[in-house]
Amino acid sequence: MNSLQSTHPPKLNSCDRQVILDYFENAWQLEDMLMKTLVEEDTFYLNPDPLRNPLIFYLGHSAVFYINKLISVGLLEKRINPDYEILFEIGVDPEVPEELNQAIGHLEWPQVAQTWEYRKQAYTVIAEVIKTTPITLPIHPTHPLWALMMGIEHQRIHIETSSMLIRQLSIERVKRPQNWQYAPFNGYTAQNEMIQVIGGVVKLGKAFNDPTYGWDIDYGDRTVEVKPFLASKYLITNADFSYFVKAGGYENQAYWDEESWHWKTENNIQYPKFWIHQNGIYKYRAMFDEIDLPLDWPVEVNHYEAMAYCRWQGKNTRLMTEAEYHLATYSSLVEDVDNYNVNLKFGSPSPVGMLETAKSYSGLYDLRGNLWEHLSDNLNPLPGYKPHFLYEDNSAIFFDNKHQMMLGGCWITNGTEALKYYRNWFRPNFYQHAGFRIVQDIKH
């Protein structure tokens, strides 16, 4: 385990106080490390993505989330800063930048130093809660300490959120941490052949007695019969996607639906977000550096771009469904996240197929880790779904057919977000460390 990697999620039916404290401290240190990569204080007041809050919000948000949840279950009595605990509390999910401006344009953000000071105070208070609260097991969804675990996992999600924003800053504004290691890359890619995945029956949903933390959207029980299908052995690579770009895929409206074509033209999108067009060639924006385009790394695109590539391929090419993904990925319940490019094994995506341990029993690589995998499903509740009383709006407000699912985690995904049952979602125009593989039906 390298020095940047996180500790594994605790089993909430057998963990002790020190395990929880270590898990909390590790999450806090990871977020601190990322925020300290910003070179100048004024950078915190930028919002690198016009659909996201400025970075100062994320500096304060995780700390405030802990405090508010711990107060709500009675593990804390006193607030640290009531104004901050309103200002930094609620995130955003705008459809267009104008919605964000209406929501936060009037807000006055505090100084960076004051926000760091709040974080320090919050850290001390939360650590004291962990050190003094009786640890009675198991910690289940109605246990007061569930609020603490929710805070830790929420912070781990926001480590990933902040990494996506920091990656969109100019490289002059960031400094790569010591020990940050990008994966290697080669100048070639293996042929991305289509592999038949045998059909079968899958059960979706996390059991309510599972010993690890879960979000409300993860729980439930759905059984699905999946027909055999064809899927690309690897995630679509930068090399694969370059043929779509060179073929004029971004200029041909036939490959886009009305909504995605409007997004593409409105924002003048001509190639993937992290490609940089210089002197007739493409470079690549890694987390903190501009490097040569790594042809054998999976391409990072949003859902709109993934679907355009599928249409360009023809043959009714599409994205995987959630049920197909589970069928292709899991042959057992054994969890070993160390097998995959998650949890900062590398500080970047890695060449498709590089990790033999990331090959599933179906013959497909990187179903877990490397990049999140775009799916064809909209976010939907599983039978038995019930919003958690501590976070009623975590998922229920997104059952609107405007949020697409993605599964499997990426190179920076950590905590329970990297485990089997985590269900993720974003608007189709949002960027995340996400890619895709292509799927085709088998004609009989």
XYZ file of N, CA, C and O in Angstrom, residues 177-341:
660
model
N 1.611 16.544 -5.605
C 2.182 16.139 -4.318
C 3.354 15.173 -4.511
O 3.416 14.443 -5.500
N 4.231 15.180 -3.543
C 5.280 14.176 -3.520
C 4.615 12.810 -3.414
O 3.571 12.666 -2.787
N 5.187 11.816 -4.047
C 4.681 10.439 -4.052
C 3.511 10.217 -5.003
O 3.006 9.096 -5.098
N 3.042 11.273 -5.701
C 1.952 11.080 -6.668
C 2.533 10.414 -7.904
O 3.412 10.971 -8.568
N 2.048 9.239 -8.240
C 2.632 8.456 -9.322
C 1.594 8.135 -10.381
O 0.592 7.479 -10.108
N 1.838 8.609 -11.615
C 0.977 8.242 -12.734
C 1.301 6.819 -13.187
O 2.438 6.352 -13.031
N 0.306 6.161 -13.757
C 0.542 4.830 -14.318
C 1.437 4.952 -15.548
O 1.478 5.999 -16.206
N 2.145 3.889 -15.924
C 2.916 3.909 -17.171
C 1.974 3.891 -18.372
O 0.777 3.625 -18.229
N 2.496 4.196 -19.540
C 1.703 4.003 -20.754
C 2.623 3.667 -21.919
O 3.804 3.989 -21.923
N 2.046 2.995 -22.911
C 2.784 2.561 -24.100
C 2.251 3.307 -25.306
O 1.205 3.937 -25.258
N 2.957 3.190 -26.409
C 2.532 3.873 -27.625
C 1.600 3.051 -28.483
O 1.359 3.370 -29.640
N 1.070 1.973 -27.947
C 0.213 1.093 -28.734
C -0.876 0.529 -27.828
O -0.806 0.618 -26.606
N -1.891 -0.071 -28.434
C -2.924 -0.744 -27.649
C -3.221 -2.092 -28.273
O -3.153 -2.262 -29.495
N -3.577 -3.036 -27.430
C -3.996 -4.339 -27.925
C -5.368 -4.209 -28.585
O -6.127 -3.284 -28.293
N -5.680 -5.143 -29.492
C -6.972 -5.087 -30.174
C -8.103 -5.257 -29.161
O -8.067 -6.156 -28.322
N -9.079 -4.382 -29.264
C -10.195 -4.389 -28.327
C -11.318 -5.250 -28.891
O -12.296 -4.751 -29.424
N -11.182 -6.552 -28.753
C -12.134 -7.482 -29.362
C -13.421 -7.578 -28.557
O -13.458 -7.260 -27.365
N -14.478 -8.028 -29.231
C -15.753 -8.246 -28.566
C -15.779 -9.677 -28.022
O -15.413 -10.628 -28.716
N -16.197 -9.820 -26.778
C -16.221 -11.108 -26.097
C -17.650 -11.441 -25.703
O -18.395 -10.571 -25.237
N -18.023 -12.690 -25.889
C -19.366 -13.103 -25.488
C -19.410 -13.348 -23.988
O -18.572 -14.055 -23.426
N -20.407 -12.737 -23.349
C -20.650 -12.950 -21.922
C -21.875 -13.851 -21.793
O -22.935 -13.557 -22.355
N -21.703 -14.962 -21.110
C -22.785 -15.932 -20.962
C -23.906 -15.344 -20.113
O -23.662 -14.671 -19.108
N -25.144 -15.597 -20.506
C -26.281 -15.078 -19.767
C -26.436 -15.738 -18.411
O -25.758 -16.720 -18.079
N -27.323 -15.216 -17.609
C -27.557 -15.764 -16.283
C -28.492 -14.885 -15.472
O -29.032 -13.896 -15.982
N -28.659 -15.245 -14.225
C -29.539 -14.497 -13.321
C -28.680 -13.750 -12.304
O -27.747 -14.331 -11.734
N -28.960 -12.478 -12.108
C -28.195 -11.684 -11.137
C -29.132 -11.086 -10.092
O -30.293 -10.789 -10.373
N -28.595 -10.933 -8.897
C -29.309 -10.248 -7.818
C -28.623 -8.903 -7.583
O -27.422 -8.862 -7.343
N -29.385 -7.843 -7.685
C -28.863 -6.502 -7.448
C -29.256 -6.047 -6.055
O -30.323 -6.400 -5.547
N -28.404 -5.251 -5.437
C -28.748 -4.638 -4.163
C -27.935 -5.154 -3.006
O -27.542 -6.322 -2.942
N -27.675 -4.251 -2.088
C -26.911 -4.560 -0.879
C -27.869 -5.076 0.190
O -28.956 -4.510 0.392
N -27.479 -6.138 0.880
C -28.313 -6.682 1.947
C -28.353 -5.710 3.121
O -27.357 -5.046 3.430
N -29.493 -5.620 3.791
C -29.643 -4.679 4.897
C -28.767 -5.045 6.092
O -28.491 -4.203 6.940
N -28.294 -6.291 6.129
C -27.414 -6.699 7.237
C -25.951 -6.780 6.808
O -25.121 -7.351 7.522
N -25.622 -6.192 5.658
C -24.230 -6.175 5.218
C -23.378 -5.425 6.261
O -23.813 -4.390 6.784
N -22.168 -5.930 6.577
C -21.390 -5.323 7.662
C -20.640 -4.046 7.299
O -19.968 -3.479 8.162
N -20.736 -3.575 6.042
C -20.083 -2.319 5.682
C -21.133 -1.225 5.503
O -22.309 -1.502 5.257
N -20.680 0.024 5.600
C -21.582 1.170 5.424
C -22.191 1.148 4.014
O -21.541 0.740 3.036
N -23.426 1.604 3.906
C -24.058 1.761 2.596
C -24.923 2.999 2.557
O -25.408 3.477 3.596
N -25.118 3.544 1.358
C -26.043 4.658 1.149
C -27.421 4.091 0.845
O -27.559 2.948 0.388
N -28.448 4.902 1.037
C -29.813 4.395 0.868
C -30.038 3.771 -0.513
O -30.716 2.755 -0.652
N -29.433 4.346 -1.543
C -29.648 3.886 -2.918
C -29.022 2.511 -3.187
O -29.384 1.829 -4.140
N -28.088 2.093 -2.322
C -27.403 0.811 -2.525
C -28.263 -0.376 -2.097
O -28.071 -1.494 -2.590
N -29.180 -0.144 -1.160
C -29.930 -1.256 -0.564
C -31.153 -1.618 -1.389
O -31.736 -0.796 -2.086
N -31.549 -2.867 -1.255
C -32.730 -3.362 -1.945
C -32.459 -4.718 -2.542
O -31.409 -5.331 -2.308
N -33.410 -5.187 -3.321
C -33.299 -6.552 -3.837
C -34.033 -6.643 -5.170
O -35.257 -6.491 -5.219
N -33.279 -6.844 -6.220
C -33.883 -7.022 -7.543
C -33.202 -8.194 -8.234
O -31.970 -8.258 -8.275
N -33.975 -9.112 -8.763
C -33.438 -10.246 -9.511
C -33.725 -10.022 -10.991
O -34.861 -9.700 -11.373
N -32.693 -10.168 -11.814
C -32.816 -9.900 -13.247
C -32.229 -11.070 -14.030
O -31.126 -11.545 -13.728
N -32.960 -11.520 -15.023
C -32.418 -12.519 -15.939
C -31.767 -11.781 -17.110
O -32.409 -10.930 -17.745
N -30.508 -12.086 -17.367
C -29.732 -11.379 -18.382
C -29.433 -12.327 -19.534
O -28.935 -13.443 -19.326
N -29.750 -11.896 -20.738
C -29.439 -12.701 -21.919
C -27.956 -12.591 -22.255
O -27.297 -11.606 -21.880
N -27.395 -13.566 -22.963
C -25.995 -13.446 -23.407
C -25.817 -12.181 -24.244
O -26.744 -11.738 -24.941
N -24.632 -11.591 -24.180
C -24.356 -10.376 -24.954
C -22.874 -10.313 -25.281
O -22.061 -11.067 -24.730
N -22.523 -9.416 -26.179
C -21.134 -9.163 -26.540
C -20.683 -7.868 -25.895
O -21.430 -6.885 -25.883
N -19.462 -7.861 -25.383
C -18.917 -6.644 -24.771
C -17.451 -6.514 -25.126
O -16.741 -7.521 -25.292
N -16.975 -5.270 -25.243
C -15.563 -5.067 -25.556
C -14.708 -5.530 -24.386
O -15.029 -5.280 -23.223
N -13.636 -6.215 -24.718
C -12.739 -6.790 -23.705
C -12.205 -5.706 -22.783
O -12.045 -5.913 -21.574
N -11.920 -4.550 -23.365
C -11.347 -3.432 -22.617
C -12.292 -2.235 -22.650
O -13.156 -2.121 -23.529
N -12.100 -1.328 -21.739
C -12.707 -0.011 -21.861
C -12.203 0.639 -23.154
O -11.084 0.357 -23.611
N -13.014 1.491 -23.762
C -12.598 2.190 -24.980
C -11.425 3.106 -24.625
O -11.499 3.894 -23.682
N -10.349 2.975 -25.387
C -9.121 3.709 -25.081
C -9.074 5.057 -25.801
O -9.876 5.342 -26.698
N -8.097 5.858 -25.415
C -7.850 7.104 -26.147
C -7.559 6.814 -27.614
O -7.972 7.570 -28.497
N -6.835 5.733 -27.880
C -6.553 5.359 -29.275
C -7.840 5.009 -30.006
O -8.079 5.482 -31.134
N -8.684 4.177 -29.391
C -9.971 3.819 -30.011
C -10.779 5.067 -30.314
O -11.327 5.236 -31.409
N -10.848 5.968 -29.343
C -11.706 7.145 -29.480
C -11.151 8.136 -30.496
O -11.893 8.914 -31.090
N -9.843 8.091 -30.699
C -9.237 9.028 -31.657
C -9.778 8.805 -33.066
O -9.861 9.740 -33.862
N -10.164 7.569 -33.388
C -10.721 7.289 -34.725
C -12.081 7.959 -34.882
O -12.429 8.441 -35.964
N -12.850 7.997 -33.813
C -14.133 8.703 -33.827
C -13.904 10.198 -34.048
O -14.597 10.839 -34.852
N -12.918 10.755 -33.367
C -12.613 12.185 -33.510
C -12.148 12.480 -34.938
O -12.637 13.425 -35.581
N -11.221 11.664 -35.436
C -10.672 11.889 -36.786
C -11.725 11.695 -37.868
O -11.645 12.302 -38.945
N -12.721 10.854 -37.593
C -13.783 10.609 -38.571
C -14.841 11.708 -38.559
O -15.851 11.606 -39.273
N -14.608 12.747 -37.780
C -15.564 13.853 -37.719
C -16.764 13.561 -36.836
O -17.833 14.154 -37.019
N -16.578 12.681 -35.864
C -17.690 12.287 -35.014
C -18.337 13.428 -34.253
O -19.547 13.412 -34.012
N -17.543 14.425 -33.890
C -18.091 15.562 -33.155
C -18.824 16.541 -34.070
O -19.534 17.422 -33.588
N -18.640 16.396 -35.374
C -19.286 17.320 -36.325
C -20.500 16.694 -37.000
O -21.217 17.373 -37.726
N -20.732 15.405 -36.783
C -21.810 14.700 -37.480
C -23.008 14.534 -36.552
O -22.978 13.742 -35.612
N -24.072 15.264 -36.845
C -25.234 15.280 -35.956
C -25.922 13.920 -35.878
O -26.657 13.641 -34.917
N -25.663 13.056 -36.846
C -26.292 11.732 -36.859
C -25.907 10.893 -35.646
O -26.631 9.958 -35.278
N -24.783 11.221 -35.024
C -24.306 10.434 -33.880
C -24.773 10.986 -32.532
O -24.407 10.450 -31.477
N -25.555 12.034 -32.560
C -25.976 12.699 -31.325
C -27.489 12.835 -31.324
O -28.109 13.042 -32.374
N -28.106 12.735 -30.153
C -29.526 13.047 -30.094
C -29.687 14.554 -29.920
O -28.698 15.295 -29.813
N -30.908 15.019 -29.902
C -31.158 16.471 -29.878
C -30.529 17.131 -28.651
O -29.896 18.186 -28.744
N -30.698 16.496 -27.511
C -30.200 17.065 -26.254
C -28.673 17.139 -26.242
O -28.090 18.164 -25.878
N -28.015 16.058 -26.639
C -26.547 16.035 -26.595
C -25.942 16.920 -27.685
O -24.883 17.527 -27.483
N -26.614 17.007 -28.830
C -26.110 17.888 -29.897
C -26.174 19.353 -29.446
O -25.259 20.138 -29.704
N -27.248 19.707 -28.739
C -27.365 21.067 -28.204
C -26.220 21.340 -27.224
O -25.593 22.400 -27.271
N -25.967 20.377 -26.323
C -24.858 20.531 -25.361
C -23.529 20.683 -26.100
O -22.728 21.571 -25.765
N -23.295 19.860 -27.091
C -22.021 19.880 -27.819
C -21.806 21.195 -28.555
O -20.723 21.794 -28.493
N -22.848 21.678 -29.243
C -22.700 22.917 -30.018
C -22.656 24.142 -29.112
O -21.868 25.061 -29.343
N -23.478 24.132 -28.072
C -23.520 25.261 -27.127
C -22.158 25.477 -26.464
O -21.732 26.605 -26.227
N -21.455 24.376 -26.185
C -20.165 24.446 -25.491
C -18.966 24.261 -26.418
O -17.828 24.192 -25.948
N -19.236 24.157 -27.722
C -18.181 24.016 -28.736
C -17.226 22.866 -28.403
O -16.001 23.009 -28.407
N -17.790 21.708 -28.112
C -16.998 20.524 -27.770
C -16.512 19.857 -29.053
O -17.311 19.548 -29.937
N -15.208 19.621 -29.137
C -14.634 19.042 -30.355
C -13.811 17.786 -30.100
O -13.438 17.078 -31.031
N -13.541 17.491 -28.836
C -12.765 16.316 -28.455
C -12.901 16.142 -26.942
O -13.454 17.022 -26.262
N -12.433 15.029 -26.384
C -12.635 14.774 -24.955
C -12.045 15.853 -24.051
O -11.071 16.524 -24.397
N -12.641 15.968 -22.885
C -12.353 17.042 -21.936
C -10.864 17.186 -21.616
O -10.343 18.296 -21.524
N -10.171 16.062 -21.441
C -8.793 16.135 -20.967
C -7.761 15.958 -22.082
O -6.586 15.770 -21.809
N -8.212 16.008 -23.326
C -7.289 16.117 -24.449
C -6.974 17.595 -24.668
O -7.821 18.460 -24.467
N -5.770 17.872 -25.073
C -5.340 19.249 -25.337
C -4.807 19.298 -26.767
O -3.849 18.586 -27.096
N -5.423 20.116 -27.608
C -5.016 20.185 -29.013
C -3.905 21.220 -29.170
O -4.109 22.401 -28.927
N -2.712 20.747 -29.528
C -1.558 21.632 -29.682
C -0.800 21.290 -30.971
O -0.355 20.150 -31.133
N -0.690 22.287 -31.846
C 0.123 22.124 -33.058
C -0.217 20.851 -33.831
O 0.655 20.110 -34.283
N -1.516 20.591 -33.955
C -1.949 19.466 -34.775
C -1.908 18.109 -34.092
O -2.268 17.103 -34.696
N -1.478 18.060 -32.834
C -1.469 16.798 -32.099
C -2.213 16.971 -30.782
O -2.488 18.104 -30.361
N -2.512 15.863 -30.156
C -3.219 15.909 -28.878
C -2.278 15.564 -27.730
O -1.563 14.569 -27.779
N -2.291 16.441 -26.736
C -1.641 16.148 -25.456
C -2.757 15.753 -24.478
O -3.931 15.679 -24.847
N -2.392 15.544 -23.213
C -3.351 15.025 -22.251
C -3.147 15.703 -20.907
O -2.008 15.850 -20.447
N -4.246 16.127 -20.303
C -4.176 16.713 -18.972
C -4.359 15.608 -17.931
O -5.461 15.100 -17.725
N -3.261 15.211 -17.319
C -3.326 14.329 -16.162
C -3.708 15.175 -14.954
O -4.006 16.361 -15.075
N -3.672 14.604 -13.769
C -4.176 15.311 -12.597
C -3.466 16.647 -12.377
O -4.105 17.676 -12.149
N -2.146 16.650 -12.485
C -1.393 17.877 -12.200
C -0.449 18.292 -13.327
O 0.277 19.271 -13.171
N -0.439 17.569 -14.432
C 0.552 17.806 -15.490
C -0.066 17.612 -16.868
O -1.048 16.887 -17.023
N 0.558 18.248 -17.858
C 0.244 17.957 -19.254
C 1.287 16.982 -19.783
O 2.493 17.227 -19.672
N 0.827 15.869 -20.352
C 1.726 14.814 -20.830
C 1.297 14.394 -22.233
O 0.270 14.844 -22.747
N 2.092 13.541 -22.869
C 1.685 12.975 -24.157
C 0.390 12.191 -23.972
O 0.151 11.603 -22.903
N -0.435 12.154 -25.007
C -1.697 11.431 -24.925
C -1.423 9.940 -24.722
O -0.820 9.291 -25.578
N -1.827 9.371 -23.579
C -1.583 7.946 -23.325
C -2.600 7.085 -24.074
O -3.731 6.900 -23.642
N -2.181 6.570 -25.208
C -3.114 5.902 -26.119
C -3.767 4.675 -25.507
O -4.896 4.326 -25.873
N -3.067 4.009 -24.597
C -3.628 2.769 -24.047
C -4.361 2.979 -22.721
O -4.800 2.013 -22.110
N -4.507 4.220 -22.285
C -5.376 4.495 -21.144
C -6.815 4.629 -21.653
O -7.047 5.037 -22.806
N -7.793 4.309 -20.828
C -9.183 4.473 -21.257
C -9.534 5.947 -21.419
O -9.061 6.792 -20.664
N -10.351 6.232 -22.427
C -10.752 7.618 -22.670
C -11.756 8.053 -21.605
O -12.594 7.269 -21.160
N -11.660 9.311 -21.187
C -12.582 9.888 -20.210
C -13.544 10.814 -20.931
O -13.126 11.822 -21.504
N -14.803 10.444 -20.907
C -15.843 11.220 -21.586
C -17.085 11.237 -20.714
O -17.198 10.480 -19.749
N -18.034 12.117 -21.065
C -19.312 12.073 -20.357
C -20.263 11.122 -21.084
O -19.909 10.508 -22.104
N -21.466 10.998 -20.563
C -22.424 10.034 -21.114
C -22.810 10.385 -22.553
O -22.982 9.485 -23.395
N -22.975 11.668 -22.823
C -23.315 12.093 -24.183
C -22.280 11.598 -25.199
O -22.624 11.095 -26.276
N -21.011 11.784 -24.882
C -19.945 11.407 -25.814
C -19.848 9.892 -25.972
O -19.593 9.391 -27.069
N -20.061 9.177 -24.886
C -20.040 7.718 -24.957
C -21.143 7.212 -25.890
O -20.921 6.315 -26.716
N -22.321 7.800 -25.778
C -23.433 7.383 -26.639
C -23.184 7.751 -28.094
O -23.549 6.996 -29.010
N -22.552 8.900 -28.349
C -22.228 9.284 -29.731
C -21.270 8.272 -30.350
O -21.420 7.889 -31.529
N -20.295 7.826 -29.594
C -19.356 6.806 -30.082
C -20.102 5.512 -30.405
O -19.833 4.868 -31.434
N -21.041 5.127 -29.557
C -21.831 3.913 -29.815
C -22.590 4.034 -31.136
O -22.623 3.090 -31.937
N -23.212 5.178 -31.360
C -23.966 5.367 -32.613
C -23.034 5.321 -33.814
O -23.391 4.790 -34.873
N -21.856 5.884 -33.675
C -20.868 5.852 -34.761
C -20.472 4.407 -35.086
O -20.267 4.059 -36.248
N -20.402 3.564 -34.081
C -20.045 2.163 -34.294
C -21.107 1.396 -35.073
O -20.801 0.419 -35.753
N -22.366 1.840 -34.986
C -23.431 1.119 -35.668
C -23.728 -0.218 -35.011
O -23.380 -0.459 -33.850
N -24.375 -1.114 -35.735
C -24.677 -2.487 -35.266
C -25.427 -2.474 -33.936
O -25.276 -3.372 -33.118
N -26.246 -1.433 -33.734
C -26.994 -1.294 -32.477
C -26.084 -1.332 -31.248
O -26.458 -1.841 -30.188
N -24.880 -0.803 -31.415
C -23.926 -0.740 -30.307
C -24.485 0.163 -29.202
O -25.095 1.196 -29.480
N -24.248 -0.236 -27.976
C -24.829 0.483 -26.830
C -23.907 0.358 -25.620
O -22.824 -0.241 -25.706
N -24.359 0.931 -24.512
C -23.658 0.788 -23.242
C -24.238 -0.394 -22.469
O -25.330 -0.864 -22.755
N -23.501 -0.862 -21.470
C -23.980 -1.932 -20.608
C -25.162 -1.480 -19.759
O -25.281 -0.301 -19.419
N -25.990 -2.441 -19.378
C -26.993 -2.194 -18.352
C -26.394 -2.529 -16.985
O -25.365 -3.204 -16.887
N -27.065 -2.083 -15.931
C -26.597 -2.404 -14.589
C -26.559 -3.914 -14.363
O -25.612 -4.454 -13.790
N -27.603 -4.609 -14.828
C -27.657 -6.058 -14.630
C -26.550 -6.761 -15.415
O -25.915 -7.705 -14.911
N -26.311 -6.334 -16.652
C -25.224 -6.931 -17.443
C -23.880 -6.696 -16.779
O -23.025 -7.595 -16.755
N -23.707 -5.510 -16.248
C -22.451 -5.198 -15.567
C -22.214 -6.173 -14.409
O -21.124 -6.727 -14.256
N -23.224 -6.370 -13.586
C -23.059 -7.271 -12.437
C -22.815 -8.704 -12.888
O -22.008 -9.422 -12.294
N -23.504 -9.121 -13.937
C -23.299 -10.481 -14.441
C -21.857 -10.672 -14.899
O -21.215 -11.689 -14.604
N -21.323 -9.683 -15.626
C -19.964 -9.801 -16.178
C -18.886 -9.639 -15.121
O -17.766 -10.133 -15.288
N -19.212 -8.965 -14.015
C -18.189 -8.568 -13.042
C -18.013 -9.562 -11.911
O -16.888 -9.857 -11.504
N -19.118 -10.072 -11.390
C -19.039 -10.781 -10.112
C -19.378 -12.255 -10.250
O -20.494 -12.609 -10.631
N -18.416 -13.095 -9.927
C -18.669 -14.536 -9.857
C -18.667 -15.008 -8.415
O -19.021 -16.143 -8.119
N -18.275 -14.150 -7.495
C -18.255 -14.502 -6.071
C -18.406 -13.221 -5.267
O -18.396 -12.119 -5.812
N -18.553 -13.369 -3.976
C -18.700 -12.213 -3.093
C -17.378 -11.764 -2.497
O -17.338 -10.902 -1.628
N -16.279 -12.350 -2.956
C -14.971 -11.992 -2.404
C -14.635 -10.558 -2.805
O -14.688 -10.191 -3.977
N -14.320 -9.731 -1.815
C -13.951 -8.335 -2.056
C -12.449 -8.181 -1.859
O -11.952 -8.447 -0.767
N -11.731 -7.800 -2.901
C -10.316 -7.479 -2.741
C -9.991 -6.290 -3.624
O -9.583 -6.434 -4.775
N -10.207 -5.097 -3.073
C -10.029 -3.891 -3.879
C -8.574 -3.703 -4.301
O -8.297 -2.950 -5.240
N -7.649 -4.394 -3.653
C -6.243 -4.260 -4.036
C -5.962 -4.827 -5.424
O -4.897 -4.579 -5.994
N -6.909 -5.597 -5.964
C -6.729 -6.178 -7.299
C -6.922 -5.158 -8.421
O -6.576 -5.436 -9.569
N -7.490 -4.008 -8.094
C -7.952 -3.081 -9.135
C -7.277 -1.722 -9.009
O -6.716 -1.386 -7.965
N -7.376 -0.930 -10.070
C -6.854 0.435 -10.016
C -7.911 1.338 -9.379
O -8.580 2.127 -10.037
